[in-house]
Coordinates of C-alpha atoms in Angstrom, one line a residue:
M247 CA 27.0 -15.2 7.9
V248 CA 26.5 -12.7 10.7
I249 CA 25.2 -9.1 10.7
R250 CA 28.0 -6.7 11.2
S251 CA 26.2 -3.4 11.0
A252 CA 23.0 -1.7 10.2
K253 CA 21.9 2.0 9.7
V254 CA 18.9 4.0 9.0
I255 CA 18.9 6.4 6.0
I256 CA 16.4 9.2 5.8
T257 CA 15.8 11.1 2.5
C258 CA 13.1 13.2 1.0
P259 CA 13.5 13.3 -2.9
G260 CA 10.0 14.9 -3.1
R261 CA 8.8 13.0 -0.2
N262 CA 10.3 11.3 3.0
F263 CA 11.5 7.8 2.9
V264 CA 13.2 5.8 5.7
T265 CA 15.4 2.9 4.6
L266 CA 17.2 0.3 6.7
K267 CA 20.6 -1.0 5.3
I268 CA 22.0 -4.2 6.8
E269 CA 25.6 -5.4 6.2
T270 CA 27.2 -8.8 6.9
N271 CA 30.6 -9.8 7.7
Q272 CA 30.8 -11.3 4.1
G273 CA 30.3 -7.8 2.5
V274 CA 26.8 -8.7 1.4
Y275 CA 24.2 -6.1 2.4
G276 CA 20.4 -5.7 2.0
V277 CA 17.8 -2.9 2.1
G278 CA 14.4 -2.7 3.6
D279 CA 11.7 0.1 3.5
A280 CA 10.6 1.5 6.8
T281 CA 8.6 4.4 5.6
L282 CA 5.4 5.3 7.7
N283 CA 3.7 8.3 6.2
G284 CA 3.7 11.4 8.5
R285 CA 5.4 9.4 11.3
E286 CA 8.8 8.6 9.7
L287 CA 11.0 9.6 12.5
A288 CA 9.2 7.4 14.9
V289 CA 10.1 4.4 13.0
A290 CA 13.6 5.6 12.4
S291 CA 14.0 6.1 16.2
Y292 CA 12.5 2.6 16.8
L293 CA 15.1 1.0 14.5
T294 CA 18.2 3.0 15.6
D295 CA 17.5 2.9 19.4
H296 CA 15.8 -0.4 19.9
V297 CA 16.2 -2.8 17.0
I298 CA 19.5 -2.4 15.4
P299 CA 21.5 -3.1 18.8
C300 CA 19.7 -6.5 18.9
L301 CA 20.6 -7.4 15.4
I302 CA 24.4 -7.2 15.5
G303 CA 26.1 -10.5 15.7
R304 CA 23.0 -12.5 14.6
D305 CA 23.0 -15.0 11.6
A306 CA 21.5 -13.0 8.7
H307 CA 20.1 -16.3 7.2
Q308 CA 17.9 -16.9 10.3
I309 CA 14.9 -14.7 8.9
E310 CA 12.0 -16.5 10.6
D311 CA 13.7 -16.5 14.0
I312 CA 14.7 -12.9 13.8
W313 CA 11.1 -12.0 12.8
Q314 CA 9.8 -13.9 15.8
Y315 CA 12.3 -12.4 18.1
L316 CA 11.6 -8.8 17.2
Y317 CA 7.8 -9.4 17.3
K318 CA 7.4 -11.5 20.4
G319 CA 10.5 -10.2 22.3
A320 CA 9.2 -6.7 22.4
Y321 CA 6.3 -7.6 24.6
W322 CA 4.5 -4.4 23.3
R323 CA 3.4 -6.1 20.0
R324 CA 1.9 -4.8 16.8
G325 CA 1.2 -1.2 15.8
P326 CA 2.3 0.6 12.7
V327 CA 5.7 1.8 14.1
T328 CA 6.7 -1.6 15.4
M329 CA 5.6 -3.5 12.5
S330 CA 7.3 -1.1 9.9
A331 CA 10.5 -1.4 11.7
I332 CA 10.3 -5.3 11.6
A333 CA 9.3 -5.0 7.9
A334 CA 12.5 -3.2 7.1
V335 CA 14.6 -5.8 8.8
D336 CA 12.7 -8.6 7.1
M337 CA 13.0 -7.1 3.6
A338 CA 16.7 -6.4 4.0
L339 CA 17.3 -10.0 5.2
W340 CA 15.4 -11.5 2.3
D341 CA 17.5 -9.3 0.1
I342 CA 20.6 -10.7 1.6
K343 CA 19.6 -14.3 1.3
A344 CA 18.6 -14.0 -2.3
K345 CA 21.8 -12.2 -3.2
V346 CA 23.8 -15.0 -1.5
A347 CA 21.7 -17.6 -3.5
G348 CA 22.2 -15.6 -6.6
L349 CA 18.5 -15.6 -7.3
P350 CA 15.8 -13.0 -7.6
L351 CA 13.9 -13.2 -4.5
Y352 CA 10.5 -14.6 -6.0
Q353 CA 12.6 -17.9 -6.7
L354 CA 13.1 -18.3 -2.8
L355 CA 9.4 -17.8 -2.2
G356 CA 8.5 -20.9 -4.3
G357 CA 9.1 -19.5 -7.8
A358 CA 6.9 -17.6 -10.1
S359 CA 3.1 -18.2 -10.3
R360 CA 2.8 -15.6 -13.0
E361 CA 5.1 -13.8 -15.4
A362 CA 4.0 -10.3 -14.3
V363 CA 1.5 -8.6 -12.2
M364 CA -1.5 -6.4 -13.2
V365 CA -1.3 -3.0 -11.8
Y366 CA -3.8 -0.1 -11.6
G367 CA -3.0 3.6 -11.9
H368 CA -4.8 6.6 -10.4
A369 CA -7.1 8.8 -12.6
N370 CA -8.2 11.9 -10.6
G371 CA -9.4 15.3 -11.5
V372 CA -11.4 18.1 -10.1
S373 CA -14.4 17.1 -12.1
I374 CA -16.0 14.0 -13.7
E375 CA -14.9 15.2 -17.1
D376 CA -11.3 15.9 -16.0
T377 CA -11.0 12.4 -14.3
V378 CA -12.4 10.6 -17.4
N379 CA -9.9 12.3 -19.7
V380 CA -7.0 11.2 -17.3
A381 CA -8.5 7.7 -17.4
L382 CA -8.5 7.7 -21.2
D383 CA -4.8 8.7 -21.0
Y384 CA -4.1 5.6 -18.8
K385 CA -5.9 3.3 -21.0
A386 CA -3.7 4.6 -24.0
Q387 CA -0.7 3.8 -21.9
G388 CA -1.9 0.2 -21.7
Y389 CA -3.4 0.1 -18.1
K390 CA -6.0 -2.6 -17.9
A391 CA -7.2 -1.3 -14.4
I392 CA -7.8 2.3 -13.4
R393 CA -8.9 3.9 -9.9
L394 CA -11.4 6.8 -10.5
Q395 CA -11.5 9.7 -8.1
C396 CA -12.9 13.2 -8.7
G397 CA -13.6 16.4 -6.8
V398 CA -16.8 16.7 -4.9
P399 CA -18.9 19.7 -5.9
G400 CA -19.1 22.4 -3.3
L401 CA -15.7 21.3 -1.6
A402 CA -12.5 23.3 -2.0
S403 CA -10.4 20.1 -1.9
T404 CA -10.9 16.3 -1.7
Y405 CA -8.5 13.9 -0.2
G406 CA -7.4 11.4 -2.9
V407 CA -7.5 14.1 -5.7
S408 CA -4.2 15.4 -6.8
K409 CA -3.3 18.3 -9.0
D410 CA -0.4 16.2 -10.4
K411 CA -1.8 13.5 -12.8
M412 CA 0.9 10.9 -12.4
F413 CA 2.3 11.5 -8.8
Y414 CA 0.3 11.8 -5.6
E415 CA 1.6 12.8 -2.1
P416 CA -1.1 13.1 0.5
A417 CA 1.3 14.3 3.1
D418 CA 1.0 17.9 2.0
A419 CA 2.0 20.4 4.7
D420 CA 4.3 21.1 7.6
L421 CA 1.3 20.8 9.9
P422 CA -2.0 18.9 9.1
T423 CA -4.2 20.4 6.5
E424 CA -7.9 20.4 7.5
N425 CA -10.3 19.4 4.7
L426 CA -14.1 19.8 4.8
W427 CA -16.3 16.8 3.9
N428 CA -19.9 16.5 2.5
T429 CA -21.1 12.9 2.4
E430 CA -24.3 13.7 0.4
A431 CA -22.5 15.5 -2.4
Y432 CA -20.0 12.7 -2.6
M433 CA -22.7 10.0 -2.8
R434 CA -24.3 11.8 -5.7
V435 CA -21.2 12.5 -7.7
V436 CA -19.5 8.9 -7.6
P437 CA -22.2 7.0 -9.4
D438 CA -22.1 9.7 -12.2
L439 CA -18.4 9.4 -12.4
F440 CA -18.6 5.6 -13.0
K441 CA -21.3 5.9 -15.5
A442 CA -19.3 8.5 -17.6
A443 CA -16.1 6.4 -17.3
R444 CA -17.8 3.2 -18.3
E445 CA -19.2 4.9 -21.4
A446 CA -15.9 6.4 -22.3
L447 CA -13.6 3.5 -21.5
G448 CA -15.7 0.6 -22.6
E449 CA -16.3 -2.8 -20.9
E450 CA -12.8 -4.2 -20.8
V451 CA -11.1 -1.7 -18.4
H452 CA -11.3 -2.6 -14.6
L453 CA -12.6 0.4 -12.6
L454 CA -11.7 0.8 -8.9
H455 CA -12.7 3.5 -6.4
D456 CA -11.3 4.4 -2.9
V457 CA -13.8 5.7 -0.2
H458 CA -11.0 6.4 2.2
H459 CA -13.1 5.3 5.1
R460 CA -15.5 8.1 4.8
L461 CA -18.9 6.4 5.0
T462 CA -21.2 4.5 7.5
P463 CA -21.8 0.9 6.6
I464 CA -25.4 1.6 5.3
E465 CA -24.1 4.5 3.2
A466 CA -21.4 2.2 1.8
G467 CA -23.9 -0.4 1.1
R468 CA -26.0 2.1 -0.8
L469 CA -23.0 3.4 -2.8
G470 CA -21.9 -0.2 -3.6
R471 CA -25.5 -0.9 -4.9
D472 CA -25.5 2.3 -7.0
L473 CA -22.3 1.3 -8.6
E474 CA -23.3 -2.3 -9.5
P475 CA -24.4 -1.5 -13.0
Y476 CA -21.0 -0.3 -13.9
R477 CA -19.3 -3.5 -12.5
P478 CA -16.5 -2.0 -10.3
F479 CA -13.5 -4.1 -9.7
W480 CA -13.7 -3.1 -6.0
L481 CA -14.9 -0.5 -3.6
E482 CA -11.9 0.2 -1.3
D483 CA -11.9 1.3 2.4
A484 CA -15.7 1.9 2.4
V485 CA -15.7 2.4 6.2
V486 CA -13.3 2.4 9.1
A487 CA -12.1 -1.2 9.9
E488 CA -11.7 -1.2 13.6
N489 CA -15.3 -2.5 13.9
Q490 CA -15.1 -5.4 11.5
D491 CA -18.8 -6.2 11.7
N492 CA -19.2 -2.9 9.6
F493 CA -18.4 -5.0 6.5
R494 CA -21.1 -7.5 7.4
L495 CA -23.7 -4.8 7.0
I496 CA -22.3 -3.8 3.7
R497 CA -22.4 -7.3 2.4
Q498 CA -26.1 -7.5 3.0
H499 CA -26.7 -4.7 0.6
T500 CA -24.5 -4.9 -2.3
T501 CA -22.6 -7.5 -4.5
T502 CA -19.7 -4.9 -5.4
P503 CA -16.4 -6.5 -4.3
L504 CA -14.9 -5.0 -1.2
A505 CA -11.2 -4.1 -0.4
V506 CA -9.4 -3.1 2.6
G507 CA -6.2 -3.3 4.6
E508 CA -3.7 -0.8 3.7
I509 CA -3.5 0.4 7.4
F510 CA -3.4 -3.1 8.8
N511 CA -0.3 -4.3 10.6
T512 CA -0.9 -8.0 11.4
I513 CA -3.0 -11.0 10.4
W514 CA -5.1 -10.1 13.6
D515 CA -6.4 -7.0 12.0
C516 CA -8.1 -9.0 9.1
K517 CA -8.7 -12.4 10.6
E518 CA -12.4 -11.9 11.0
L519 CA -12.8 -10.2 7.7
I520 CA -11.1 -12.9 5.8
Q521 CA -12.5 -15.9 7.8
N522 CA -16.1 -14.6 7.4
Q523 CA -15.6 -13.7 3.9
L524 CA -16.6 -10.0 4.4
I525 CA -14.0 -8.8 1.9
D526 CA -12.8 -9.9 -1.5
Y527 CA -9.3 -8.3 -1.5
I528 CA -6.8 -7.7 1.4
R529 CA -4.6 -4.7 0.8
A530 CA -2.1 -5.0 3.6
T531 CA 1.5 -3.9 2.5
V532 CA 4.9 -5.4 2.9
V533 CA 6.2 -2.4 4.9
H534 CA 3.3 -1.9 7.2
A535 CA 2.4 -5.5 7.8
G536 CA 5.6 -6.9 9.1
G537 CA 7.5 -7.6 5.9
I538 CA 7.4 -10.5 3.4
T539 CA 7.5 -13.2 6.2
H540 CA 4.3 -11.9 7.7
L541 CA 2.5 -10.9 4.5
R542 CA 3.0 -14.5 3.2
R543 CA 1.0 -15.8 6.2
I544 CA -1.8 -13.3 5.5
A545 CA -1.9 -14.3 1.9
A546 CA -1.9 -18.1 2.7
F547 CA -4.8 -17.6 5.2
A548 CA -6.7 -15.5 2.8
D549 CA -6.3 -18.1 0.0
I550 CA -8.4 -20.6 2.1
Y551 CA -11.3 -18.2 2.0
N552 CA -11.0 -17.1 -1.7
V553 CA -9.8 -13.7 -0.8
R554 CA -7.1 -12.3 -3.1
T555 CA -4.4 -9.7 -2.6
G556 CA -4.5 -6.1 -3.8
C557 CA -1.5 -4.6 -2.0
H558 CA -1.2 -0.8 -1.4
G559 CA 1.3 0.7 -3.6
A560 CA 1.2 4.5 -3.3
T561 CA 4.2 6.9 -3.5
D562 CA 4.7 6.9 0.2
L563 CA 6.1 3.3 -0.2
S564 CA 9.7 3.5 -1.5
P565 CA 10.9 1.6 -4.6
V566 CA 12.4 -0.8 -2.0
C567 CA 9.0 -1.8 -0.9
M568 CA 7.5 -1.9 -4.4
A569 CA 10.3 -4.3 -5.5
A570 CA 9.6 -6.6 -2.4
A571 CA 5.8 -6.3 -3.3
L572 CA 6.4 -7.5 -6.7
H573 CA 8.4 -10.6 -5.8
F574 CA 5.7 -11.4 -3.3
D575 CA 3.0 -10.9 -5.9
R576 CA 4.7 -13.1 -8.4
S577 CA 5.0 -16.0 -6.0
I578 CA 1.6 -16.3 -4.3
P579 CA -1.4 -18.2 -5.9
N580 CA -4.1 -15.8 -4.9
F581 CA -2.7 -12.5 -6.3
G582 CA -5.3 -10.1 -7.3
I583 CA -3.9 -6.8 -8.4
Q584 CA -1.1 -4.4 -7.4
E585 CA -1.6 -0.6 -6.9
Y586 CA 1.1 1.3 -8.8
M587 CA 1.8 5.0 -8.4
R588 CA 5.0 6.1 -10.3
H589 CA 7.7 7.7 -8.3
T590 CA 9.3 11.1 -9.2
E591 CA 12.5 11.1 -11.2
A592 CA 14.4 12.1 -8.2
T593 CA 13.1 9.1 -6.2
D594 CA 14.0 6.8 -8.9
E595 CA 17.5 8.2 -9.0
V596 CA 17.9 7.7 -5.3
F597 CA 16.6 4.1 -5.5
P598 CA 17.8 2.6 -8.7
H599 CA 15.8 -0.5 -9.6
G600 CA 15.1 -3.0 -12.2
Y601 CA 11.3 -3.5 -12.1
Y602 CA 9.5 -2.0 -15.1
F603 CA 6.0 -1.3 -16.5
K604 CA 4.7 -2.6 -19.8
D605 CA 1.2 -2.9 -21.1
G606 CA -0.6 -2.6 -17.8
L607 CA 1.9 -5.0 -16.0
L608 CA 4.8 -4.6 -13.7
Y609 CA 7.7 -6.9 -14.2
A610 CA 10.0 -7.8 -11.2
S611 CA 13.7 -7.5 -11.6
E612 CA 15.7 -10.7 -12.5
T613 CA 18.8 -9.4 -10.5
P614 CA 19.6 -11.5 -7.4
G615 CA 17.9 -10.2 -4.4
L616 CA 15.1 -7.4 -4.4
G617 CA 16.7 -5.9 -7.6
V618 CA 16.7 -2.4 -5.9
D619 CA 19.3 -0.3 -4.1
I620 CA 19.8 3.1 -2.6
D621 CA 22.5 5.6 -3.7
E622 CA 23.5 7.1 -0.4
E623 CA 25.3 10.0 -2.0
K624 CA 22.1 11.2 -3.8
A625 CA 20.0 10.3 -0.7
A626 CA 22.1 12.8 1.3
Q627 CA 21.3 15.6 -1.1
Y628 CA 17.6 15.6 0.0
P629 CA 17.3 16.2 3.8
Y630 CA 14.2 15.2 5.8
K631 CA 11.2 17.6 5.6
R632 CA 8.4 17.3 8.1
A633 CA 5.0 16.6 6.4
Y634 CA 1.6 15.4 7.7
L635 CA -1.3 13.8 6.3
P636 CA -4.5 15.9 6.2
V637 CA -7.5 15.5 8.5
N638 CA -11.1 15.7 7.7
R639 CA -13.9 17.7 9.3
L640 CA -17.6 17.8 8.4
Q641 CA -18.9 21.2 7.2
D642 CA -20.2 22.1 10.7
G643 CA -16.6 21.7 12.1
T644 CA -17.0 18.1 13.7
M645 CA -13.9 16.1 13.4
F646 CA -14.8 13.3 11.1
N647 CA -14.1 9.6 12.0
W648 CA -12.2 8.0 9.0

C-alpha cells in the first residue's frame, strides 16, 4: 500500500489549525495534526515544500522507516517546525495502519493499559474568588483534577488567565501583545489561591498550577515550598528549561512535584531531567515531539526513572492531536494525567471525533484508526488569520526571559 498523495489543510474555526491528509492507492487516508501556535504557516510550508514530495510512492506501512528518514535525512534535525511536520506524517500513517487493521489505534500500541484517562480542566479568573468559583463548577462537572490560575494584583492582564471560562486561546492578536509582569506580586497571590481552593474544594480534588517559565530556580523552590501544605498535583514549567540544572536547584528546596515539557521536541530535550529524576511528569506532546512513534520512546525512557506523562492538551492542539494523545495515553504503563481544554463548537464541527468526556475522564474512540476526521468543506469556511502569542516584559520595560 503506497502513498499516492498528501495535502496540507489550513483552517481557523476560532483559531488556526494545520492538518496533513495522506491518501494511499487503496483509497485509505489518514490525518495528522501539524499545528504550531503562532508559527502555523512555517510548518505548512515545510510539509508542502519539503516533506510531501519525499512521501509519494513510499509504503504507508513503514512508519518507523519513514520517521527515521524524515528525521535523519533532513540533516538539520530537531526544532519545533521540523518535529511538528514529522509528527503530522506519523499520526496520519498510524491512522492509516489502524484503519487497515480495523482496530482503534491503541490496540496496535499494545492494547489498553486503562479504560479511560484522567484529565484536568482550567479554572481561571481575574481574582482568587473568581477562580475558586470556576473550580467549583469544574468539580460539579465531575473533574477530579483542576488547574488553578488567577490574575495578579496590579497587572492589567496575566498570561494563562482567560475571559472565557471553558476555552482559552493565548494567541490573541495580529501582532504580539506585550504583557507586564511582577514576580513579587505573583509569589504572594498563588499560595493564597491554593489555600482558598483547598478549603473550598476539599481534599479529594487534585490541584495544579502553571508558572509559564516565569521564575528563577530559587523563586520556584520558594513557591513550591509555600504550596506544600496544599499538596499540589504538580507545579508546571516553573523555570525556563534550556538550562536543565535549574531543576536540580528547585529539587533542593521543595517536595512539590514538578512538570515540564510542552515545548520540548525530542527525547534529547528531557534526557537529563528524566535520567536525573529532576521532574515527576513529562509534558511533551504528540504534535510537537515528533508524533506517536517518538513520544512512545520518551515515555518508555521516562518509565525507567519513575517519571509519568502529563501531555499538553491546550486548544492549540487540534482534535486530531487530542485523539492521538488519548490512544497513546491508554496504551502506556506510566500515564499520569492528560490536559484537556474543550474546543469550540465550530472546531468540533470541522474535526468530527468519537472521543468523549465523562466523570473527569476522557474515553478514546473505538472506531478504527484515530477516530477523528476533518470536514474539508467546513474547514474551507474558516480562512487562516494571523495570530501571535503574547510576550512578557517586566514593569520597567525589560524583556522577560520565559
